[in-house]
Structure formats: C-alpha cells, structure tokens
mmCIF file of C-alpha atoms in Angstrom:
data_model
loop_
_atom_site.group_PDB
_atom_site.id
_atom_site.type_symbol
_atom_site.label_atom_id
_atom_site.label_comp_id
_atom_site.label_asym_id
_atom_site.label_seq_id
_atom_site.Cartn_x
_atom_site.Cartn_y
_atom_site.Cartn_z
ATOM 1 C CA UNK A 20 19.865 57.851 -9.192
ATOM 2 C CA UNK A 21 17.643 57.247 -6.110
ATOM 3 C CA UNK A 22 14.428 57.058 -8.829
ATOM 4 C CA UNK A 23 16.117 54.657 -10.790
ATOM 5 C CA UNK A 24 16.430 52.698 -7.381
ATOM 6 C CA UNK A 25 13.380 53.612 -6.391
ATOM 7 C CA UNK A 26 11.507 52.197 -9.500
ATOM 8 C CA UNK A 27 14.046 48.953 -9.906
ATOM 9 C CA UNK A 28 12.817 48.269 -6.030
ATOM 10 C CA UNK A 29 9.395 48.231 -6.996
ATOM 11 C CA UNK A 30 9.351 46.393 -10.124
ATOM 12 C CA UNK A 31 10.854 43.085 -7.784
ATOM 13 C CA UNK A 32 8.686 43.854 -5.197
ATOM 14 C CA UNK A 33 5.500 43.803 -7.837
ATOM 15 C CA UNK A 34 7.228 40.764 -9.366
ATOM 16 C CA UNK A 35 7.099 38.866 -5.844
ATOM 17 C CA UNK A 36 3.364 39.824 -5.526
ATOM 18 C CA UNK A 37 2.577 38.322 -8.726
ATOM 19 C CA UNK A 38 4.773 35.450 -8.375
ATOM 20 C CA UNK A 39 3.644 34.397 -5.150
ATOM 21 C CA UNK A 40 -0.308 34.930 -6.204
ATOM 22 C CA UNK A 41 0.266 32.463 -9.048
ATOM 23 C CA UNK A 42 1.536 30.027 -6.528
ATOM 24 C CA UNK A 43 -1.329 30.503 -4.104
ATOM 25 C CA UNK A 44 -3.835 30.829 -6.952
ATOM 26 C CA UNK A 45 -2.667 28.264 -9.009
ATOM 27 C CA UNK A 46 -2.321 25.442 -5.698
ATOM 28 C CA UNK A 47 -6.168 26.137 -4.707
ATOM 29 C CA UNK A 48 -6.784 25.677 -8.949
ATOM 30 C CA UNK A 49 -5.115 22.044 -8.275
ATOM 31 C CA UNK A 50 -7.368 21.850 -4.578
ATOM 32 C CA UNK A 51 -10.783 22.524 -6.565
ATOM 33 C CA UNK A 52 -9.636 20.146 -9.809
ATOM 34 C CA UNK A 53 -8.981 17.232 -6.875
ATOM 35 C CA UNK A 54 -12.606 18.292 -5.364
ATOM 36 C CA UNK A 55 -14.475 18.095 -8.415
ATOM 37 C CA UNK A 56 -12.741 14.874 -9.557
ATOM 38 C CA UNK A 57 -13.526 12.938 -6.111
ATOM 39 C CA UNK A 58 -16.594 14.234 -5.900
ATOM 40 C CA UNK A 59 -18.147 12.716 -9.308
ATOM 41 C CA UNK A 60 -16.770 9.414 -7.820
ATOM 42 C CA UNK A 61 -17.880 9.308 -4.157
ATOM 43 C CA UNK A 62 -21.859 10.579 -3.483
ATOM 44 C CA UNK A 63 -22.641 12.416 -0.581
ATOM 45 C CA UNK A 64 -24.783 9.529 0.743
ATOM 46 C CA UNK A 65 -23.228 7.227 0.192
ATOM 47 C CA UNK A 66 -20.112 4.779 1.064
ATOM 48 C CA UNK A 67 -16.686 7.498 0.680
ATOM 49 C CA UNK A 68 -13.043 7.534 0.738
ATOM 50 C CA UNK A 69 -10.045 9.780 2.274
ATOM 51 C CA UNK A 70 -7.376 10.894 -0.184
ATOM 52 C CA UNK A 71 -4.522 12.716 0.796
ATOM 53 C CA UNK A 72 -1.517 14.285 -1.262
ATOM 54 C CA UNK A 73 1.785 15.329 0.148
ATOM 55 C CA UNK A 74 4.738 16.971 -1.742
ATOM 56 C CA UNK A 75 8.366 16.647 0.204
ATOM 57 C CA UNK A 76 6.371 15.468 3.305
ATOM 58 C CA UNK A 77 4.411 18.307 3.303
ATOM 59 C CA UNK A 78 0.329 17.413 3.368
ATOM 60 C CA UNK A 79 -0.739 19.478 -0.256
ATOM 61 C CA UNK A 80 -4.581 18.527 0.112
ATOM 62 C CA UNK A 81 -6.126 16.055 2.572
ATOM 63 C CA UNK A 82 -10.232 15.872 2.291
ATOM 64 C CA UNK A 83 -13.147 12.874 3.164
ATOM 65 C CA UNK A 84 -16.099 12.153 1.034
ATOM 66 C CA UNK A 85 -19.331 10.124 1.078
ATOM 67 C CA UNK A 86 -20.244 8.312 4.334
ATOM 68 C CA UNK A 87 -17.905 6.004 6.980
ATOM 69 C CA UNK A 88 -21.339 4.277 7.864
ATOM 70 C CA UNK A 89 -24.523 4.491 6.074
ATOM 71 C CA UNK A 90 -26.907 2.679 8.872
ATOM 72 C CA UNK A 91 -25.769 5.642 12.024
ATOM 73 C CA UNK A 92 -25.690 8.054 8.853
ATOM 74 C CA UNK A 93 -21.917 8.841 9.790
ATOM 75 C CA UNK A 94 -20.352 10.930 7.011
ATOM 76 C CA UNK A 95 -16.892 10.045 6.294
ATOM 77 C CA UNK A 96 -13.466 11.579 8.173
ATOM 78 C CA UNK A 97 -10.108 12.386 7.097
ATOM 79 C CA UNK A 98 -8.997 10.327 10.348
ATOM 80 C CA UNK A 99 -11.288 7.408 9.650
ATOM 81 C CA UNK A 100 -9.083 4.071 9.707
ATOM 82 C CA UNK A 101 -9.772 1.424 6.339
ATOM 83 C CA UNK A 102 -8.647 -2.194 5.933
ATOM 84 C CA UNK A 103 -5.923 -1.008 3.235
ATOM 85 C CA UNK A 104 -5.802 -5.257 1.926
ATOM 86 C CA UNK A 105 -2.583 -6.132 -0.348
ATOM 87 C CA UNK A 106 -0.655 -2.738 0.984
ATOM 88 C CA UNK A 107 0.259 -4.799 3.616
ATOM 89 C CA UNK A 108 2.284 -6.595 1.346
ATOM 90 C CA UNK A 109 5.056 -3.376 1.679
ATOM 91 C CA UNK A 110 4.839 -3.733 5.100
ATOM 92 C CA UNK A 111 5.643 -7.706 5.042
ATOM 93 C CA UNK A 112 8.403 -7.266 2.512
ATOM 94 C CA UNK A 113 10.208 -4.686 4.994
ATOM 95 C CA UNK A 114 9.798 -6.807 7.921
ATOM 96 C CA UNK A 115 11.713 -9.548 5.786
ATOM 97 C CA UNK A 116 14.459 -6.738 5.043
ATOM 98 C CA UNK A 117 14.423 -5.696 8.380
ATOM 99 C CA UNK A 118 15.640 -9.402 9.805
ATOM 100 C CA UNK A 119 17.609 -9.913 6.805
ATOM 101 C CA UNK A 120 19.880 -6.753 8.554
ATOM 102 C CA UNK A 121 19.931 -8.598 11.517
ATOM 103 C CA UNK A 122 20.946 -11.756 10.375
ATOM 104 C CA UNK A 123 18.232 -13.601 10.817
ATOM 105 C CA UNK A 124 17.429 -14.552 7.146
ATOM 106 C CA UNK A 125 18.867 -14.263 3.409
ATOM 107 C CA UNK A 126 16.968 -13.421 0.451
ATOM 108 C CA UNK A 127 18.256 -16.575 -1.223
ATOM 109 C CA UNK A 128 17.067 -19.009 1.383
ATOM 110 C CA UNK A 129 14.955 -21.865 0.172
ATOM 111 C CA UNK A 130 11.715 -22.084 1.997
ATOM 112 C CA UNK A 131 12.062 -25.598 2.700
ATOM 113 C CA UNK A 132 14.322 -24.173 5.316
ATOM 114 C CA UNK A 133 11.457 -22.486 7.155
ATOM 115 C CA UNK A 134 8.505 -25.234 6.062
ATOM 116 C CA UNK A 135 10.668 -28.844 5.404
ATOM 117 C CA UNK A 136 8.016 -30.467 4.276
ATOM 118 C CA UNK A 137 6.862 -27.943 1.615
ATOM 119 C CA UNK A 138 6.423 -30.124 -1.393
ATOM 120 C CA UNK A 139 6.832 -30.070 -5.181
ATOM 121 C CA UNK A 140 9.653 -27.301 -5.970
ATOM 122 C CA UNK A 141 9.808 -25.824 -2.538
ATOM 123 C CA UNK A 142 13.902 -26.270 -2.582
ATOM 124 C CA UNK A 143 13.716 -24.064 -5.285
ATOM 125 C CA UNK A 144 11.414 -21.744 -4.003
ATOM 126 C CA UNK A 145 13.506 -18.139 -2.153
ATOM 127 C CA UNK A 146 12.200 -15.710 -0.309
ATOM 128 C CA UNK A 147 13.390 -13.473 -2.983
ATOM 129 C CA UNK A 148 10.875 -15.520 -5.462
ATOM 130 C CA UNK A 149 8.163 -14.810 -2.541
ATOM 131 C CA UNK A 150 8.742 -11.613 -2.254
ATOM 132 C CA UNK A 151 8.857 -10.476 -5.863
ATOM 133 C CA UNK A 152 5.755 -13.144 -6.944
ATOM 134 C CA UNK A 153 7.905 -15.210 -9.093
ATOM 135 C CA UNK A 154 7.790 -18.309 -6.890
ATOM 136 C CA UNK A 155 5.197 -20.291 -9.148
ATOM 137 C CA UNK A 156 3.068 -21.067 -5.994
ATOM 138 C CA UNK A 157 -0.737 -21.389 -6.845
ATOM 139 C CA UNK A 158 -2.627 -18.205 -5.834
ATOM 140 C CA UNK A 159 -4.763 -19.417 -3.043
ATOM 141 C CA UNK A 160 -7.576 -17.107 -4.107
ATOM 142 C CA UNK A 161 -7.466 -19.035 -7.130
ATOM 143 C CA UNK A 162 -8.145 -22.664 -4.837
ATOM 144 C CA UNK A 163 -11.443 -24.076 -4.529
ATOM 145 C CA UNK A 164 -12.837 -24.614 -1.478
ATOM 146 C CA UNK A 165 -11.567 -21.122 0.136
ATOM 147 C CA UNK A 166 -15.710 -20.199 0.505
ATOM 148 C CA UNK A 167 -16.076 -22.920 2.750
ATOM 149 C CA UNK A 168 -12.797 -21.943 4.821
ATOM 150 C CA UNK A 169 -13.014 -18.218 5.076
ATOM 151 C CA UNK A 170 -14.635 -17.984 8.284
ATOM 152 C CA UNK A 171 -12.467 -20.515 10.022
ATOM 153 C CA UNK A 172 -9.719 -18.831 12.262
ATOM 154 C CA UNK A 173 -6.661 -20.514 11.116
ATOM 155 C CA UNK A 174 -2.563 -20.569 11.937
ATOM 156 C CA UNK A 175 -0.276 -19.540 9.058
ATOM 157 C CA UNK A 176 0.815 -23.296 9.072
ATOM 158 C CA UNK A 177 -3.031 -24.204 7.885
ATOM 159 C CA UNK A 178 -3.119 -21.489 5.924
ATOM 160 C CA UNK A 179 -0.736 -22.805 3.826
ATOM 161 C CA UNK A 180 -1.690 -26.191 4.166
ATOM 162 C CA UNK A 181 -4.731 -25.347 2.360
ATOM 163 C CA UNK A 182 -2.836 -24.356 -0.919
ATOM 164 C CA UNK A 183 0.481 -26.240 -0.633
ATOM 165 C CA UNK A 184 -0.545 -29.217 -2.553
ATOM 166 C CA UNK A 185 -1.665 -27.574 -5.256
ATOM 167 C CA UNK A 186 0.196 -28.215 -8.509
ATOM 168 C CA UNK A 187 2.344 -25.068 -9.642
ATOM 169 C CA UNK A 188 1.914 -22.490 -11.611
ATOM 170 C CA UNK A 189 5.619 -22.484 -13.291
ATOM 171 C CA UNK A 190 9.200 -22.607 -12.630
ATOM 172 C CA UNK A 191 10.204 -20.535 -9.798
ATOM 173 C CA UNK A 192 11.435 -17.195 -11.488
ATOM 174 C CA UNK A 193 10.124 -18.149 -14.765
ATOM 175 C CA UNK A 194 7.029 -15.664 -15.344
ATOM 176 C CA UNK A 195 5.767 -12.628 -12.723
ATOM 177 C CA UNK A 196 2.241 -13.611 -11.372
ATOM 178 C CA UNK A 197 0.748 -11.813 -8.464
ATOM 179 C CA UNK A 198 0.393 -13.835 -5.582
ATOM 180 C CA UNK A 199 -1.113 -13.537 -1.871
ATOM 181 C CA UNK A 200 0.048 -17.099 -1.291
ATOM 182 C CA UNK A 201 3.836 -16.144 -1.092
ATOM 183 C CA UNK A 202 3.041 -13.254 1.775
ATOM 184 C CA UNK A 203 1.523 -15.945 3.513
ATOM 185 C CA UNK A 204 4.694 -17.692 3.743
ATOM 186 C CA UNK A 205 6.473 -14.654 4.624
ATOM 187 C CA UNK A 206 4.491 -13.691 7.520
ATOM 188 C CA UNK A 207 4.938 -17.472 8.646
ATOM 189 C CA UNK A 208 8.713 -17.066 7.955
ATOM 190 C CA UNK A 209 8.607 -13.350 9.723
ATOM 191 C CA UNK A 210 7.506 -15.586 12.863
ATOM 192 C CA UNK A 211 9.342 -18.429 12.771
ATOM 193 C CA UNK A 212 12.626 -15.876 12.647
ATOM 194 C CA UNK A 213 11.133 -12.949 15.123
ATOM 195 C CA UNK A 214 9.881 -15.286 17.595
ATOM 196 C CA UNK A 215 7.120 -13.187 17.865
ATOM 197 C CA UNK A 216 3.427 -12.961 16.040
ATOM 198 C CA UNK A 217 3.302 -11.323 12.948
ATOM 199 C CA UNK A 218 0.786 -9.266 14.089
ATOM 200 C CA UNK A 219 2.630 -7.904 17.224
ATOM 201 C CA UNK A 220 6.020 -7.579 14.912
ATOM 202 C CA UNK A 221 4.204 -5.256 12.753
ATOM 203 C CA UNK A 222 2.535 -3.636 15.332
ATOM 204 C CA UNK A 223 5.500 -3.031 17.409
ATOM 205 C CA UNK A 224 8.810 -3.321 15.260
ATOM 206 C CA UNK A 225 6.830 -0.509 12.518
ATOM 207 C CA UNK A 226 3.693 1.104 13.784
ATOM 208 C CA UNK A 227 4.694 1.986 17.439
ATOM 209 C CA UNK A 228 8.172 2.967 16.369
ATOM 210 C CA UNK A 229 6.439 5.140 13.854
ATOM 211 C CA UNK A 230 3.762 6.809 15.951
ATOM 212 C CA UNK A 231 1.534 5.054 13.209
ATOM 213 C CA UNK A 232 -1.000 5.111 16.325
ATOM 214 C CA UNK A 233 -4.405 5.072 14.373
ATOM 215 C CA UNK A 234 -2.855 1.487 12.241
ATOM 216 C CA UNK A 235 -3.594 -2.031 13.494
ATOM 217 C CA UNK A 236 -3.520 -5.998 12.721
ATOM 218 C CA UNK A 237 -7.529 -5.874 12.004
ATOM 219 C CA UNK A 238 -10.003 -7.354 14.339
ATOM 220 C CA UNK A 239 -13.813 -8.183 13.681
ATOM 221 C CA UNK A 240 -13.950 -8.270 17.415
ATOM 222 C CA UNK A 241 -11.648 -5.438 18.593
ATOM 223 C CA UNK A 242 -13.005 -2.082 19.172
ATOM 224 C CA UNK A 243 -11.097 0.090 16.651
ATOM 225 C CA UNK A 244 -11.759 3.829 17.061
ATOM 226 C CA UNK A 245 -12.866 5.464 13.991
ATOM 227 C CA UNK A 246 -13.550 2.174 11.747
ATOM 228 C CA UNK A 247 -15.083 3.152 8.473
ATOM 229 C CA UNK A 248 -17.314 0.406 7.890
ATOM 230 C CA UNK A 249 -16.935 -2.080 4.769
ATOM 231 C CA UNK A 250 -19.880 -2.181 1.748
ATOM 232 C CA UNK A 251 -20.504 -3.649 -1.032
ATOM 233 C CA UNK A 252 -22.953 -2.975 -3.958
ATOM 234 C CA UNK A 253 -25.411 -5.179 -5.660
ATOM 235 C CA UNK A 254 -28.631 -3.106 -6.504
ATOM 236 C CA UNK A 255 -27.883 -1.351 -3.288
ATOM 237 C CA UNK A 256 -25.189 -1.328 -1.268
ATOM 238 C CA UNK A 257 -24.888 -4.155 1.437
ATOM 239 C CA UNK A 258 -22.670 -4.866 4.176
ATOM 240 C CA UNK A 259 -19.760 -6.372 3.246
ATOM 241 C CA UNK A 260 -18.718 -9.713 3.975
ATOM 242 C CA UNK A 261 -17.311 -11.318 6.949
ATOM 243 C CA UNK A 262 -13.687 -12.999 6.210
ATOM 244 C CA UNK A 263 -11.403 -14.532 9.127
ATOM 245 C CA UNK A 264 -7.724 -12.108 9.237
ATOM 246 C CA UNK A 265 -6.384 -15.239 9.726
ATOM 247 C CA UNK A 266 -6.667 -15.926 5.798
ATOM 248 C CA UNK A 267 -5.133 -13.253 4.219
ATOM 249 C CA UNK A 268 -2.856 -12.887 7.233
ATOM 250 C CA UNK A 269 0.647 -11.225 5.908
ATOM 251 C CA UNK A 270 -0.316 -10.853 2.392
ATOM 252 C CA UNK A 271 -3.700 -8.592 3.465
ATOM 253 C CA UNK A 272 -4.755 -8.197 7.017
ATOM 254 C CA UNK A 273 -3.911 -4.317 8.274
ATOM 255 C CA UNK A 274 -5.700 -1.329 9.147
ATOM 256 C CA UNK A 275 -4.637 2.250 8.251
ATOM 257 C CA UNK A 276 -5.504 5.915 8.040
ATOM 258 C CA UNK A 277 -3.778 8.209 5.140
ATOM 259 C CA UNK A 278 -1.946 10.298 7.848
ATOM 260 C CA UNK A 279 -0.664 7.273 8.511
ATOM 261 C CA UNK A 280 0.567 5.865 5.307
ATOM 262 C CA UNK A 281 2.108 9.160 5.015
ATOM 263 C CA UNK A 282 4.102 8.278 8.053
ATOM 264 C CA UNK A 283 5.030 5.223 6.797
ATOM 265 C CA UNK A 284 6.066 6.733 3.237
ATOM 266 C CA UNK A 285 8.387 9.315 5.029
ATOM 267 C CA UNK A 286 10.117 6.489 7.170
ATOM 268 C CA UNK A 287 10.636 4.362 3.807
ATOM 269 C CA UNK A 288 12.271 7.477 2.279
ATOM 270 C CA UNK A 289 14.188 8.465 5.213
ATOM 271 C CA UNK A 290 15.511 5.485 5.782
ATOM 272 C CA UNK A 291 14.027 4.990 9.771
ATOM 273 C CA UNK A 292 13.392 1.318 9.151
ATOM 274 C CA UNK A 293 15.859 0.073 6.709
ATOM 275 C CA UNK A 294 19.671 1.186 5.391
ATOM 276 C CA UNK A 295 19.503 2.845 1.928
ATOM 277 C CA UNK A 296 21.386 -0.503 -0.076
ATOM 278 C CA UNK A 297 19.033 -2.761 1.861
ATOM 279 C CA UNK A 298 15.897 0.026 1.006
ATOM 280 C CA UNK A 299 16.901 -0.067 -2.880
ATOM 281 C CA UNK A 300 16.292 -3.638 -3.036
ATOM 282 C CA UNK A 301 12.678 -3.153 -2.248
ATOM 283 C CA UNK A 302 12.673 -0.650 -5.069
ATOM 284 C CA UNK A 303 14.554 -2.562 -7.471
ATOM 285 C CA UNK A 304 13.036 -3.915 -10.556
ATOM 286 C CA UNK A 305 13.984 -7.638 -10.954
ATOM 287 C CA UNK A 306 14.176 -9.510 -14.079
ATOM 288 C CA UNK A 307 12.642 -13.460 -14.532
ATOM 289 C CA UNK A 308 15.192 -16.146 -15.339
ATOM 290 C CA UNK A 309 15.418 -14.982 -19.114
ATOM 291 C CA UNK A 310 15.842 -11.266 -18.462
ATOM 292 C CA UNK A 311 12.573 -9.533 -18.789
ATOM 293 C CA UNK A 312 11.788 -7.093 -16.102
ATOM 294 C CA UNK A 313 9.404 -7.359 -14.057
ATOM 295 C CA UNK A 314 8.339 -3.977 -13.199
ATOM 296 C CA UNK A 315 7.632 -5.030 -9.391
ATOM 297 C CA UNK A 316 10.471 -4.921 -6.192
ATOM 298 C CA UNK A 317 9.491 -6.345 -2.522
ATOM 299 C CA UNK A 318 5.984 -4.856 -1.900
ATOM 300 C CA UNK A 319 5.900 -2.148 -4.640
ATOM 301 C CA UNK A 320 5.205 -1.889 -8.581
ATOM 302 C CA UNK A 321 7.731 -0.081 -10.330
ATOM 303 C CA UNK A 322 6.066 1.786 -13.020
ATOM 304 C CA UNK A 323 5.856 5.073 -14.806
ATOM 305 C CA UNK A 324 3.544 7.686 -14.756
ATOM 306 C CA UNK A 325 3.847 10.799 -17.411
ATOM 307 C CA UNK A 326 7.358 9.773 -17.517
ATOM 308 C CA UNK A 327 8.751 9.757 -14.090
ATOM 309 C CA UNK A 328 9.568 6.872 -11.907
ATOM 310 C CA UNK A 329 6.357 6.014 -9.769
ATOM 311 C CA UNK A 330 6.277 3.006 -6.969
ATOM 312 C CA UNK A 331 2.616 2.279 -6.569
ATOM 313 C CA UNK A 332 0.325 -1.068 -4.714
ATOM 314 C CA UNK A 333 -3.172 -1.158 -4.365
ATOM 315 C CA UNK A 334 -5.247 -3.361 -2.493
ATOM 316 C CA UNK A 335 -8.534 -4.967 -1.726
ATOM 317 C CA UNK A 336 -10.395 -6.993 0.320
ATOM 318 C CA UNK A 337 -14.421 -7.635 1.653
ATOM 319 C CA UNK A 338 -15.338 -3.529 1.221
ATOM 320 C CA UNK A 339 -12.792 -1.724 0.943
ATOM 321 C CA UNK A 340 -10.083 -0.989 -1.519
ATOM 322 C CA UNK A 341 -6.918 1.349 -1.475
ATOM 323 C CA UNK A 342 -4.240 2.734 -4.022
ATOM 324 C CA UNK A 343 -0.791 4.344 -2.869
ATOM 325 C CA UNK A 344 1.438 5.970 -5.509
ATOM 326 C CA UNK A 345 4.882 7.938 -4.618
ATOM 327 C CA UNK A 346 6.925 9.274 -7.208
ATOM 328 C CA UNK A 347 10.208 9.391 -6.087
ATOM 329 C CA UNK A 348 12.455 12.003 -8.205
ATOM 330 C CA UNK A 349 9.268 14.958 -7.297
ATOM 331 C CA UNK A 350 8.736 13.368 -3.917
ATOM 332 C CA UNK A 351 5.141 13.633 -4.337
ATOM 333 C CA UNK A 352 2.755 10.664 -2.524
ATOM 334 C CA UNK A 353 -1.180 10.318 -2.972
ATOM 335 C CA UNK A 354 -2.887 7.513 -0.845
ATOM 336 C CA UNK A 355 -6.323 7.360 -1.100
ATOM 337 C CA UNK A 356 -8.322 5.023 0.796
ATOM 338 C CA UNK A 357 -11.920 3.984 0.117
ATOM 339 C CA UNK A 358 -14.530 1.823 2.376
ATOM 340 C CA UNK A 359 -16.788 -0.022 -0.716
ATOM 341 C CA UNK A 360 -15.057 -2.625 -3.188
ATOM 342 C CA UNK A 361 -17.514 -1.241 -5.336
ATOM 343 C CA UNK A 362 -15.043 1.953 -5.857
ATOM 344 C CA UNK A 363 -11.254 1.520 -6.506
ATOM 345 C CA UNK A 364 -9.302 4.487 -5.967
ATOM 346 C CA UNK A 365 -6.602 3.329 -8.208
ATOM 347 C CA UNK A 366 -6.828 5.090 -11.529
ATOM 348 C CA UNK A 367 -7.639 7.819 -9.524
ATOM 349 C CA UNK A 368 -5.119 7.799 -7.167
ATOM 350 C CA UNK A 369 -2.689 8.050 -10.657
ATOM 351 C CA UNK A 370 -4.531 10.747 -11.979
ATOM 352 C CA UNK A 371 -4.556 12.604 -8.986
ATOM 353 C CA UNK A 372 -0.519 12.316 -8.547
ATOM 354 C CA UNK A 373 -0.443 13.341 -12.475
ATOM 355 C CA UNK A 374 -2.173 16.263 -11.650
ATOM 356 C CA UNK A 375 -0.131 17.180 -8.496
ATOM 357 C CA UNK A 376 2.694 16.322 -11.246
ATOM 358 C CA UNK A 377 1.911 18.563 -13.881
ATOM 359 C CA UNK A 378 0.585 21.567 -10.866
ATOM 360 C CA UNK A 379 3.147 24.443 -11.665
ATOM 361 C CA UNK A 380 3.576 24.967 -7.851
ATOM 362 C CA UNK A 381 4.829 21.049 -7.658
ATOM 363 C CA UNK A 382 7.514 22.541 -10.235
ATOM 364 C CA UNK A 383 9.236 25.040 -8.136
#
C-alpha cells in the first residue's frame, strides 16, 4: 500500500516538473519569437522603439531597440518617454466622461453651446458625434494652408478658427471619418467646462492621480527627462520636424512611456477614473444614422483580432508613431512606442498581441 502511494506521489510530483517547464520554456519561446520579430524591424543604429506586453497587469516582456538619439549615439531605453500623437485621443474622450459624471456636460449637447458662433451644422453637431468622428467636420489636416500655420503658437479658439469655415464633409452621424478636428473641440470644450487648461486637466485630473510620472503635455522648450528624439527618413534619416502643440492640441499633443500606458490601461480596466456604465460607453461600438456600426467608441477602435474582442488606437505625429492594443476577455495589452514616422508599430503591435494570444502560457 505505501508503494502504491509512494509511486502515485511521484508520478504528480514528475507531472508538476514537466508542467511547470513547459510554462517556463514555452514563455521564453514567446520572449525570443518577440526578439527576433522587433529586431528585423528596428536596426541597432539606428532610430528604435519600446514595446511592452502585459497579461492581467502583469509586465510578460518589456525590451528597447535601435537608438533614442542618433547624433549623442544614445541607444534606446525601456523608460525613454515618445510623443504617443492620436493616443491622446483616449485620454480626451475620458476627460469628457469624466465631467459628464460630474455634471458638467452631456453627450448630446450641441456644440454651439460651447462655440455659438460655430457655423454651418454646428446645432447639429454633439459631443457624442465628436467623440466618435461622425460629426462631418472637415479634417483640418486635410485644410490648406496648415504648412504655413504650424509653427504659430495658437489658442484652441484659433485653432478652430482655422478649419471652421470649411464646408462639411456630411451629415452629422451619417458616415464614420477619422477626424483630429473634433478633439480639438473637445479639448476646447474640456476647458471651457474644467475651468482649467487642458493641459494641466490632463496632467493633474489623470497623470498625477495615476503616478503616470514619466507622461506630459509636450514641450519643444521644456526639459523632459529621457526624451527619445523624433526622425524621419528620406535617403537618411533626418530630424524630424518642428510643429507648434498648440495645433494638434487635444486630438495629439502628449508624451508617454509604455510603463506608463500600462498604468493608464489598468486604471481604464479598474475603473479608477470612470464608473463601469459610464466606462462601457467608451467601449461601445456606435452605429451611423442608418445602422451600420462603426467599429470605433470614445478614443478606441473596436475590432477583432484572431477572433477575440480587441480595443486598439495608434498614432502619429512629426517622428514618432505608436500602436496600443488590449484585448479585453484575455486581458492581455501590447503598447509599443517608436521614435521615427518612418516605422509604425501598428501591424506589429497586432501581431505581437496575436502571438501573446495564441502563447500556451497566456491560456492557463
């Protein structure tokens, strides 16, 4: 009887071994597949990124590549901080929610309320429309004459000046049509209902209650520790361009590290910043007047990936580009975060989260 116990005992105990080598054996298999993809994308010498993958909060695989400044020679940092350019659009959207809970706004305001003199269909126009980029509103990247602006240091007010006139697009809530114009209004309306900047709501209301301590409003003048510098590439890279914040403002204009944006992802999926109901409606996938989905909430694209829910933005601006994906039902997030417009991390960024996906240790 005691052999028989004896023997049972070890047969679990050899089954735990082996069971707990696959795990470690089969998480450093998904490690080296993320190396070797990452590092036929980013050179050694030249301009990098920082990618980052975190299962249930927990950081999977964090690693730098390439360079954070090719003049000093500087390689590249897992703490480096990036301009992450249309991600700020999450962070805009759940300032709106955030003053909606207080009371301050409505989704289904017009935003004649907030601008009265906005012409054409502007009583038509919601924040919801805004927020979801169904508002018709001509994309003011699209405008000529934004060249000979882009230096100027402008208010939100002439901002929006600049592409108010212009003749729209559609019917507000007819068609989907991404658009940095309508973030621009939001940060204006995030001010004119905070009574504060929308830099210093941002920066206070979400990044200091967050210990998000490395993420700022950017600054061309500021001193901002660990700044991977910006590149682009012609027949070799360049520096990249010099664009006033002031432009972009709400709909592009923070800085971020990916321990950062993890932050951020656990406080959206904890709840820190928002209720649950008013969190689902940033998640929610709205329909246009006739029905047809969307596929985008407040700040996020709802999408699939291998067939699981995914909630993904990317974003861009003068040398540097960025890609966030979180699938919700395997909690799994990838950010990755790249300093040259020459090198978008956002196929990447999916194919790295289908990989963390498909890992068996994601499974158990």
């Amino acid at each position: 009887m005691k052999t028989k116990i004896c023997k049972g005992l070890r047969k679990v105990l050899l089954a735990t071994v082996v069971a707990g080598s696959q795990f470690s054996l089969n998480a450093q298999d998904l490690s080296s597949r993320i190396d070797q993809k990452l590092e036929e994308k980013f050179t050694e010498n030249g301009p990098g990124a920082v990618f980052l993958v975190a299962k249930k909060g927990d950081i999977i695989y964090k690693k730098a590549f390439g360079m954070a400044n090719l003049e000093l020679q500087v390689p590249m940092e897992t703490n480096n901080v990036f301009d992450i350019g249309s991600m700020t659009k999450q962070f805009t959207a759940v300032s709106i929610l955030m003053l909606m809970e207080e009371g301050k706004l409505q989704l289904n305001d017009e935003i004649t309320k907030y601008i009265p003199d906005y012409p054409t269909q502007g009583n038509l126009i919601t924040i919801h429309h805004l927020l979801n980029h169904t508002s018709g509103i001509k994309n003011f990247t699209s405008v000529k004459g934004l060249n000979a602006i882009a230096n100027n240091d402008m208010t939100p007010l002439e901002v929006i000046h600049f592409f108010k006139n212009e003749p729209m697009d559609f019917t507000p809530g007819e068609q989907f049509k991404y658009n940095n114009s309508g973030y621009v209004i939001l940060g204006h309306i995030i001010e004119k209902t905070s009574g504060m900047s929308y830099a210093d709501f941002v920066e206070q209301r979400i990044f200091k209650k967050l210990d998000m301590s490395s993420s700022h409003y950017a600054s061309h003048a500021s001193v901002v520790p660990n700044r991977a510098s910006g590149y682009h590439k012609r027949e070799a890279y360049i520096n990249s361009r010099h664009i006033s914040y002031s432009i972009p403002f709400a709909s592009g204009s923070l800085m971020s590290t990916v321990d950062d944006m993890l932050k951020w992802e656990e406080a959206i999926k904890n709840h820190v910043l928002l209720s649950k109901e008013t969190t689902d409606k940033a998640f929610a996938n709205y329909r246009l007047n006739n029905g047809e989905l969307t596929n985008y909430g407040y700040g996020w694209h709802v999408e699939t990936l291998n067939g699981t829910k995914s909630f993904e933005h990317g974003g861009s601006i003068f040398g540097y580009k960025s890609m966030g994906v979180y699938l919700p039902k395997e909690d799994i997030y990838v950010i990755g975060l790249s300093n040259c417009d020459c090198n978008s991390p956002t196929k990447i960024t999916r194919d790295i989260a289908e990989m963390a996906l498909n890992s068996m240790d994601f499974g158990k």
